[in-house]
């Protein structure tokens, strides 16, 4: 199994920039691709400030930060991904859009390259069918924020080879993550359990059982979660939570996964969480977080 030396990340949002940062911090040459140049400049700022947080805590030297930033290159040209050993896709959660990207990646990247998806719930087996190399397609699901969270969930599609699995596991371990492995069923492990809990928090709010603050305080102090479920939903993005609930509902065919009408209404209203300034809570008066 050849060692991964160069990484390409597609998608300069919170997840993509966090994954690109991990690669650069752990000695890989990284291309970060996004068609939107504004997204790339936001990603560069957030990576630079996240690396600085590690420096302030004494977990990274200033020299290592500078080296990491040098190893990271941003681009809007997919052709730059030609020489990547390993590609992680972290774009919008739409099967059609992801499939189109996988078709392009399959054409452009070298035949030995592994194509991984950071999808939170879309079938890896179906994404793999868009390529001529289903044995080299895998799910590599990071948790938000990727530089901090200790887990990577690896999802094997129906045809993923053992070699691809071991290369992906080795890469996650290089990033000092603990790996769990899931079969390819809707929501995998983490979101299959987490999203119904978040949805239930919305139902608790919607049916007037308690206030948002009491629901979050209950779960924070009552079960030692770092964030309450509604606060966490705002952090993940209500649109992302809704789309995962829909995948669970369709894929597992059980009415227990039906999205709460309040969650649907917030998304319809454009209240998608911290990234737009308002979700369950209103963040517009707070200073922006990177
Ligand atoms: N880069 C570097 N360090 C960071 C960081 C970043 N982007 N974000 C936070 N940190 C560090 C801080 O420096 C701090 O370190 P310290 O404790 O050593 O001083 C620590 O993380 C805590 O950060 P803050 O004090 O700024 O803020 P919080 O205490 O609010 O922590 C949090 C932020 C780490 C996000 C914490 O609230 C948390 O763990 N929340 C739950 C997150 C979670 O559950 N994520 C998974 C969501 S599910 C998912 O991603 C799947 C997807 O498919 C939907």
Tab-separated table of C-alpha atoms and ligand atoms in Angstrom:
chain	number	residue	atom	x	y	z
A	1	UNK	CA	0.000	0.000	0.000
A	2	UNK	CA	1.610	3.277	-1.139
A	3	UNK	CA	1.763	6.023	1.492
A	4	UNK	CA	-0.418	9.078	0.866
A	5	UNK	CA	1.834	12.059	0.153
A	6	UNK	CA	-0.513	14.514	-1.484
A	7	UNK	CA	-4.061	15.289	-0.560
A	8	UNK	CA	-6.745	17.169	-2.436
A	9	UNK	CA	-9.844	18.475	-0.728
A	10	UNK	CA	-12.836	19.627	-2.745
A	11	UNK	CA	-15.050	22.194	-1.014
A	12	UNK	CA	-13.778	25.157	0.979
A	13	UNK	CA	-16.538	25.259	3.612
A	14	UNK	CA	-16.147	24.486	7.325
A	15	UNK	CA	-15.544	20.779	6.772
A	16	UNK	CA	-13.346	21.017	3.681
A	17	UNK	CA	-11.117	23.708	5.155
A	18	UNK	CA	-10.788	21.738	8.407
A	19	UNK	CA	-9.785	18.582	6.508
A	20	UNK	CA	-7.292	20.519	4.351
A	21	UNK	CA	-5.821	21.974	7.554
A	22	UNK	CA	-5.356	18.483	9.027
A	23	UNK	CA	-3.512	17.375	5.896
A	24	UNK	CA	-1.193	20.382	5.920
A	25	UNK	CA	-0.566	20.061	9.694
A	26	UNK	CA	0.409	16.428	9.260
A	27	UNK	CA	2.966	16.932	6.498
A	28	UNK	CA	0.938	16.428	3.313
A	29	UNK	CA	0.966	18.668	0.282
A	30	UNK	CA	-2.608	19.843	0.017
A	31	UNK	CA	-4.691	21.337	-2.753
A	32	UNK	CA	-7.949	22.914	-1.594
A	33	UNK	CA	-10.374	23.317	-4.480
A	34	UNK	CA	-13.465	25.497	-4.571
A	35	UNK	CA	-15.093	27.157	-7.545
A	36	UNK	CA	-15.902	30.173	-5.353
A	37	UNK	CA	-12.807	32.302	-4.705
A	38	UNK	CA	-14.527	34.042	-1.755
A	39	UNK	CA	-14.947	30.616	-0.098
A	40	UNK	CA	-11.230	29.978	-0.597
A	41	UNK	CA	-10.243	33.233	1.050
A	42	UNK	CA	-12.584	32.515	4.001
A	43	UNK	CA	-11.055	29.030	4.242
A	44	UNK	CA	-7.506	30.400	4.286
A	45	UNK	CA	-8.384	32.830	7.090
A	46	UNK	CA	-10.094	30.177	9.156
A	47	UNK	CA	-7.197	27.694	8.703
A	48	UNK	CA	-4.671	30.338	9.634
A	49	UNK	CA	-6.598	31.285	12.779
A	50	UNK	CA	-7.280	27.668	13.782
A	51	UNK	CA	-3.544	26.859	13.451
A	52	UNK	CA	-2.816	29.892	15.629
A	53	UNK	CA	-5.108	28.431	18.328
A	54	UNK	CA	-2.939	25.286	18.370
A	55	UNK	CA	0.182	27.483	18.637
A	56	UNK	CA	-1.321	29.440	21.558
A	57	UNK	CA	-2.030	26.175	23.373
A	58	UNK	CA	1.574	24.983	22.847
A	59	UNK	CA	0.432	22.090	20.628
A	60	UNK	CA	2.149	23.427	17.494
A	61	UNK	CA	5.268	25.554	17.033
A	62	UNK	CA	5.095	28.808	15.095
A	63	UNK	CA	7.562	27.267	12.574
A	64	UNK	CA	5.302	24.224	12.087
A	65	UNK	CA	2.347	26.567	11.536
A	66	UNK	CA	4.296	28.445	8.853
A	67	UNK	CA	5.332	25.157	7.190
A	68	UNK	CA	1.736	23.900	7.250
A	69	UNK	CA	0.512	27.079	5.580
A	70	UNK	CA	3.223	26.707	2.913
A	71	UNK	CA	2.080	23.151	2.125
A	72	UNK	CA	-1.471	24.341	1.464
A	73	UNK	CA	-2.449	25.643	-1.963
A	74	UNK	CA	-5.864	26.899	-3.000
A	75	UNK	CA	-7.247	26.561	-6.491
A	76	UNK	CA	-10.419	26.882	-8.529
A	77	UNK	CA	-9.036	24.690	-11.327
A	78	UNK	CA	-9.858	20.995	-10.982
A	79	UNK	CA	-6.942	20.132	-13.307
A	80	UNK	CA	-4.588	20.955	-10.399
A	81	UNK	CA	-5.808	17.778	-8.681
A	82	UNK	CA	-4.170	15.543	-11.298
A	83	UNK	CA	-1.305	14.355	-9.119
A	84	UNK	CA	-3.197	13.879	-5.830
A	85	UNK	CA	-2.847	10.466	-4.163
A	86	UNK	CA	-6.014	10.901	-2.140
A	87	UNK	CA	-9.029	13.155	-2.699
A	88	UNK	CA	-11.621	14.038	-0.068
A	89	UNK	CA	-14.852	15.551	-1.346
A	90	UNK	CA	-16.596	17.880	1.101
A	91	UNK	CA	-19.117	19.740	-1.059
A	92	UNK	CA	-22.853	20.276	-0.726
A	93	UNK	CA	-24.948	17.293	0.487
A	94	UNK	CA	-26.606	16.564	-2.854
A	95	UNK	CA	-26.234	13.167	-4.455
A	96	UNK	CA	-26.534	14.563	-7.983
A	97	UNK	CA	-23.932	17.266	-7.434
A	98	UNK	CA	-21.559	14.828	-5.744
A	99	UNK	CA	-21.977	12.273	-8.541
A	100	UNK	CA	-21.124	14.909	-11.165
A	101	UNK	CA	-17.975	15.753	-9.220
A	102	UNK	CA	-17.000	12.087	-8.870
A	103	UNK	CA	-17.351	11.643	-12.644
A	104	UNK	CA	-14.945	14.555	-13.167
A	105	UNK	CA	-12.529	13.400	-10.466
A	106	UNK	CA	-12.497	9.938	-11.997
A	107	UNK	CA	-11.436	11.428	-15.341
A	108	UNK	CA	-8.846	13.846	-13.990
A	109	UNK	CA	-7.029	12.069	-11.154
A	110	UNK	CA	-4.417	9.354	-11.610
A	111	UNK	CA	-5.791	5.818	-11.745
A	112	UNK	CA	-4.296	4.860	-8.366
A	113	UNK	CA	-5.909	7.774	-6.506
A	114	UNK	CA	-8.479	7.079	-3.802
A	115	UNK	CA	-11.689	9.106	-4.006
A	116	UNK	CA	-13.234	9.646	-0.573
A	117	UNK	CA	-16.418	11.438	0.354
A	118	UNK	CA	-17.003	13.309	3.595
A	119	UNK	CA	-20.737	12.829	3.081
A	120	UNK	CA	-22.739	12.726	6.291
A	121	UNK	CA	-25.299	10.242	4.991
A	122	UNK	CA	-25.355	9.711	1.203
A	123	UNK	CA	-24.717	6.175	-0.073
A	124	UNK	CA	-21.049	5.528	-0.890
A	125	UNK	CA	-22.063	2.571	-3.050
A	126	UNK	CA	-24.151	4.862	-5.275
A	127	UNK	CA	-21.432	7.549	-5.469
A	128	UNK	CA	-18.951	4.822	-6.452
A	129	UNK	CA	-21.108	3.811	-9.426
A	130	UNK	CA	-20.395	7.222	-10.968
A	131	UNK	CA	-16.732	6.202	-11.337
A	132	UNK	CA	-14.746	3.528	-13.140
A	133	UNK	CA	-12.997	2.663	-9.840
A	134	UNK	CA	-15.604	1.653	-7.246
A	135	UNK	CA	-12.930	-0.334	-5.354
A	136	UNK	CA	-11.156	2.978	-4.647
A	137	UNK	CA	-14.211	4.915	-3.453
A	138	UNK	CA	-14.861	5.202	0.276
A	139	UNK	CA	-16.587	7.344	2.898
A	140	UNK	CA	-14.312	9.339	5.210
A	141	UNK	CA	-16.625	11.223	7.517
A	142	UNK	CA	-15.037	13.863	9.735
A	143	UNK	CA	-16.861	15.545	12.609
A	144	UNK	CA	-17.194	19.299	12.870
A	145	UNK	CA	-14.793	20.991	13.659
A	146	UNK	CA	-12.377	18.526	11.992
A	147	UNK	CA	-9.185	19.907	13.558
A	148	UNK	CA	-10.580	19.337	17.071
A	149	UNK	CA	-12.919	16.342	16.970
A	150	UNK	CA	-11.190	13.025	17.610
A	151	UNK	CA	-13.259	10.752	15.372
A	152	UNK	CA	-13.284	9.698	11.740
A	153	UNK	CA	-16.043	7.390	10.597
A	154	UNK	CA	-15.025	5.248	7.624
A	155	UNK	CA	-17.753	3.846	5.394
A	156	UNK	CA	-17.122	0.949	3.073
A	157	UNK	CA	-19.242	0.870	-0.067
A	158	UNK	CA	-20.336	-2.485	-1.497
A	159	UNK	CA	-17.164	-2.677	-3.640
A	160	UNK	CA	-14.589	-0.796	-1.529
A	161	UNK	CA	-11.364	-2.837	-1.446
A	162	UNK	CA	-9.447	-3.753	1.712
A	163	UNK	CA	-6.486	-1.806	0.321
A	164	UNK	CA	-8.584	1.380	0.053
A	165	UNK	CA	-9.939	0.858	3.563
A	166	UNK	CA	-6.431	0.408	5.028
A	167	UNK	CA	-5.043	3.475	3.195
A	168	UNK	CA	-7.966	5.574	4.483
A	169	UNK	CA	-7.547	4.288	8.034
A	170	UNK	CA	-3.796	5.010	7.868
A	171	UNK	CA	-4.512	8.565	6.733
A	172	UNK	CA	-7.047	9.160	9.531
A	173	UNK	CA	-4.560	7.778	12.068
A	174	UNK	CA	-1.866	10.051	10.682
A	175	UNK	CA	-4.290	12.884	11.571
A	176	UNK	CA	-4.374	11.331	15.093
A	177	UNK	CA	-8.018	10.390	14.827
A	178	UNK	CA	-9.747	7.328	16.210
A	179	UNK	CA	-11.416	5.357	13.441
A	180	UNK	CA	-14.752	3.594	13.490
A	181	UNK	CA	-16.047	1.611	10.541
A	182	UNK	CA	-19.625	1.524	9.287
A	183	UNK	CA	-21.415	-0.444	6.619
A	184	UNK	CA	-23.045	1.697	3.950
A	185	UNK	CA	-26.567	2.287	5.312
A	186	UNK	CA	-28.286	5.683	5.643
A	187	UNK	CA	-26.732	7.899	8.298
A	188	UNK	CA	-23.926	5.405	9.021
A	189	UNK	CA	-23.288	5.271	12.792
A	190	UNK	CA	-22.977	8.803	14.185
A	191	UNK	CA	-25.710	10.619	12.284
A	192	UNK	CA	-28.109	7.687	12.536
A	193	UNK	CA	-28.022	8.176	16.309
A	194	UNK	CA	-27.314	11.920	16.586
A	195	UNK	CA	-29.877	13.286	14.116
A	196	UNK	CA	-32.950	11.579	15.622
A	197	UNK	CA	-31.842	13.063	18.969
A	198	UNK	CA	-31.637	16.548	17.439
A	199	UNK	CA	-34.982	15.999	15.683
A	200	UNK	CA	-36.516	14.908	19.002
A	201	UNK	CA	-35.220	18.122	20.597
A	202	UNK	CA	-37.094	20.053	17.873
A	203	UNK	CA	-40.250	18.004	18.562
A	204	UNK	CA	-39.858	18.773	22.288
A	205	UNK	CA	-39.693	22.477	21.443
A	206	UNK	CA	-42.451	22.307	18.794
A	207	UNK	CA	-44.908	20.569	21.127
A	208	UNK	CA	-44.292	23.128	23.872
A	209	UNK	CA	-42.783	20.723	26.382
A	210	UNK	CA	-39.977	23.151	27.262
A	211	UNK	CA	-38.072	26.251	26.166
A	212	UNK	CA	-35.036	25.977	23.891
A	213	UNK	CA	-32.799	27.027	26.773
A	214	UNK	CA	-34.159	24.336	29.103
A	215	UNK	CA	-33.878	21.639	26.421
A	216	UNK	CA	-30.224	22.538	25.825
A	217	UNK	CA	-29.375	22.951	29.504
A	218	UNK	CA	-31.065	19.627	30.223
A	219	UNK	CA	-28.896	17.754	27.749
A	220	UNK	CA	-25.700	19.684	28.550
A	221	UNK	CA	-25.829	19.288	32.318
A	222	UNK	CA	-27.962	16.168	32.443
A	223	UNK	CA	-25.895	14.098	30.021
A	224	UNK	CA	-22.581	15.999	29.868
A	225	UNK	CA	-22.803	16.922	26.190
A	226	UNK	CA	-20.578	19.914	25.289
A	227	UNK	CA	-23.492	21.565	23.472
A	228	UNK	CA	-27.256	21.142	23.809
A	229	UNK	CA	-28.964	19.508	20.781
A	230	UNK	CA	-30.528	22.749	19.494
A	231	UNK	CA	-27.273	24.674	19.881
A	232	UNK	CA	-25.497	21.791	18.128
A	233	UNK	CA	-28.062	21.857	15.301
A	234	UNK	CA	-27.305	25.557	14.781
A	235	UNK	CA	-23.580	24.719	14.761
A	236	UNK	CA	-23.968	21.902	12.196
A	237	UNK	CA	-26.525	23.858	10.097
A	238	UNK	CA	-30.276	23.220	10.223
A	239	UNK	CA	-30.274	22.600	6.454
A	240	UNK	CA	-27.695	19.841	6.914
A	241	UNK	CA	-29.699	18.307	9.808
A	242	UNK	CA	-32.880	18.380	7.724
A	243	UNK	CA	-31.225	16.832	4.708
A	244	UNK	CA	-29.806	13.999	6.864
A	245	UNK	CA	-33.248	13.373	8.465
A	246	UNK	CA	-34.704	13.115	4.961
A	247	UNK	CA	-32.022	10.612	3.926
A	248	UNK	CA	-32.774	8.544	7.076
A	249	UNK	CA	-36.524	8.762	6.463
A	250	UNK	CA	-36.262	7.673	2.826
A	251	UNK	CA	-33.415	5.210	3.247
A	252	UNK	CA	-34.648	3.393	6.353
A	253	UNK	CA	-38.352	3.754	5.572
A	254	UNK	CA	-39.538	4.308	9.138
A	255	UNK	CA	-41.855	7.154	10.193
A	256	UNK	CA	-39.779	7.633	13.352
A	257	UNK	CA	-37.298	9.523	11.135
A	258	UNK	CA	-39.868	12.042	9.817
A	259	UNK	CA	-38.348	15.537	10.166
A	260	UNK	CA	-40.047	17.775	12.753
A	261	UNK	CA	-42.249	20.443	11.061
A	262	UNK	CA	-40.483	23.155	13.070
A	263	UNK	CA	-37.090	22.106	11.679
A	264	UNK	CA	-38.576	22.183	8.166
A	265	UNK	CA	-40.097	25.620	8.792
A	266	UNK	CA	-36.828	27.123	10.083
A	267	UNK	CA	-35.010	25.896	6.968
A	268	UNK	CA	-37.804	27.192	4.711
A	269	UNK	CA	-37.412	30.574	6.404
A	270	UNK	CA	-33.658	30.580	5.754
A	271	UNK	CA	-32.879	30.271	9.489
A	272	UNK	CA	-30.166	27.690	8.968
A	273	UNK	CA	-28.008	28.346	12.022
A	274	UNK	CA	-24.750	30.019	12.974
A	275	UNK	CA	-23.457	30.247	9.411
A	276	UNK	CA	-26.233	32.723	8.487
A	277	UNK	CA	-26.484	34.409	11.906
A	278	UNK	CA	-29.803	32.908	12.967
A	279	UNK	CA	-31.223	29.461	13.592
A	280	UNK	CA	-32.880	28.320	16.797
A	281	UNK	CA	-30.824	31.085	18.437
A	282	UNK	CA	-29.966	34.555	17.150
A	283	UNK	CA	-26.199	35.115	16.781
A	284	UNK	CA	-26.355	38.424	14.934
A	285	UNK	CA	-25.263	40.469	17.937
A	286	UNK	CA	-22.267	38.207	18.683
A	287	UNK	CA	-18.821	38.724	17.180
A	288	UNK	CA	-18.221	36.326	14.259
A	289	UNK	CA	-16.483	33.015	15.082
A	290	UNK	CA	-13.894	31.528	12.749
B	1	LIG	N1	-9.460	24.992	15.564
B	1	LIG	C1	-8.636	24.778	16.598
B	1	LIG	N2	-9.062	24.678	17.871
B	1	LIG	C2	-10.373	24.829	18.095
B	1	LIG	C3	-11.308	25.064	17.047
B	1	LIG	C4	-10.805	25.136	15.740
B	1	LIG	N3	-11.597	25.312	14.672
B	1	LIG	N4	-12.559	25.147	17.589
B	1	LIG	C5	-12.416	24.965	18.900
B	1	LIG	N5	-11.102	24.772	19.210
B	1	LIG	C6	-10.540	24.457	20.526
B	1	LIG	C7	-10.380	25.687	21.378
B	1	LIG	O1	-9.116	26.287	21.201
B	1	LIG	C8	-10.505	25.105	22.785
B	1	LIG	O2	-9.319	24.462	23.194
B	1	LIG	P1	-8.921	24.323	24.760
B	1	LIG	O3	-10.083	23.691	25.458
B	1	LIG	O4	-7.699	23.465	24.736
B	1	LIG	O5	-8.691	25.736	25.188
B	1	LIG	C9	-11.544	24.018	22.590
B	1	LIG	O6	-11.478	23.625	21.212
B	1	LIG	C10	-12.906	24.488	22.944
B	1	LIG	O7	-13.202	25.609	22.113
B	1	LIG	P2	-13.915	26.956	22.564
B	1	LIG	O8	-13.581	27.237	24.002
B	1	LIG	O9	-13.660	28.008	21.564
B	1	LIG	O10	-15.392	26.671	22.370
B	1	LIG	P3	-16.234	25.570	22.987
B	1	LIG	O11	-15.804	25.248	24.363
B	1	LIG	O12	-17.604	26.041	22.704
B	1	LIG	O13	-15.871	24.292	22.088
B	1	LIG	C11	-16.442	22.817	20.405
B	1	LIG	C12	-16.178	24.248	20.767
B	1	LIG	C13	-15.109	22.032	20.327
B	1	LIG	C14	-17.039	22.858	19.020
B	1	LIG	C15	-17.371	22.129	21.481
B	1	LIG	O14	-18.442	22.948	21.762
B	1	LIG	C16	-17.898	20.790	21.028
B	1	LIG	O15	-17.219	19.763	21.109
B	1	LIG	N6	-19.155	20.797	20.535
B	1	LIG	C17	-19.784	19.601	19.990
B	1	LIG	C18	-19.331	19.442	18.573
B	1	LIG	C19	-19.895	18.213	17.941
B	1	LIG	O16	-20.670	17.465	18.493
B	1	LIG	N7	-19.486	17.997	16.687
B	1	LIG	C20	-19.970	16.890	15.910
B	1	LIG	C21	-21.187	17.307	15.188
B	1	LIG	S1	-21.809	15.992	14.182
B	1	LIG	C22	-20.927	16.096	12.794
B	1	LIG	O17	-20.040	16.893	12.617
B	1	LIG	C23	-21.338	15.151	11.718
B	1	LIG	C24	-21.858	15.899	10.518
B	1	LIG	O18	-22.037	14.967	9.497
B	1	LIG	C25	-23.162	16.599	10.773
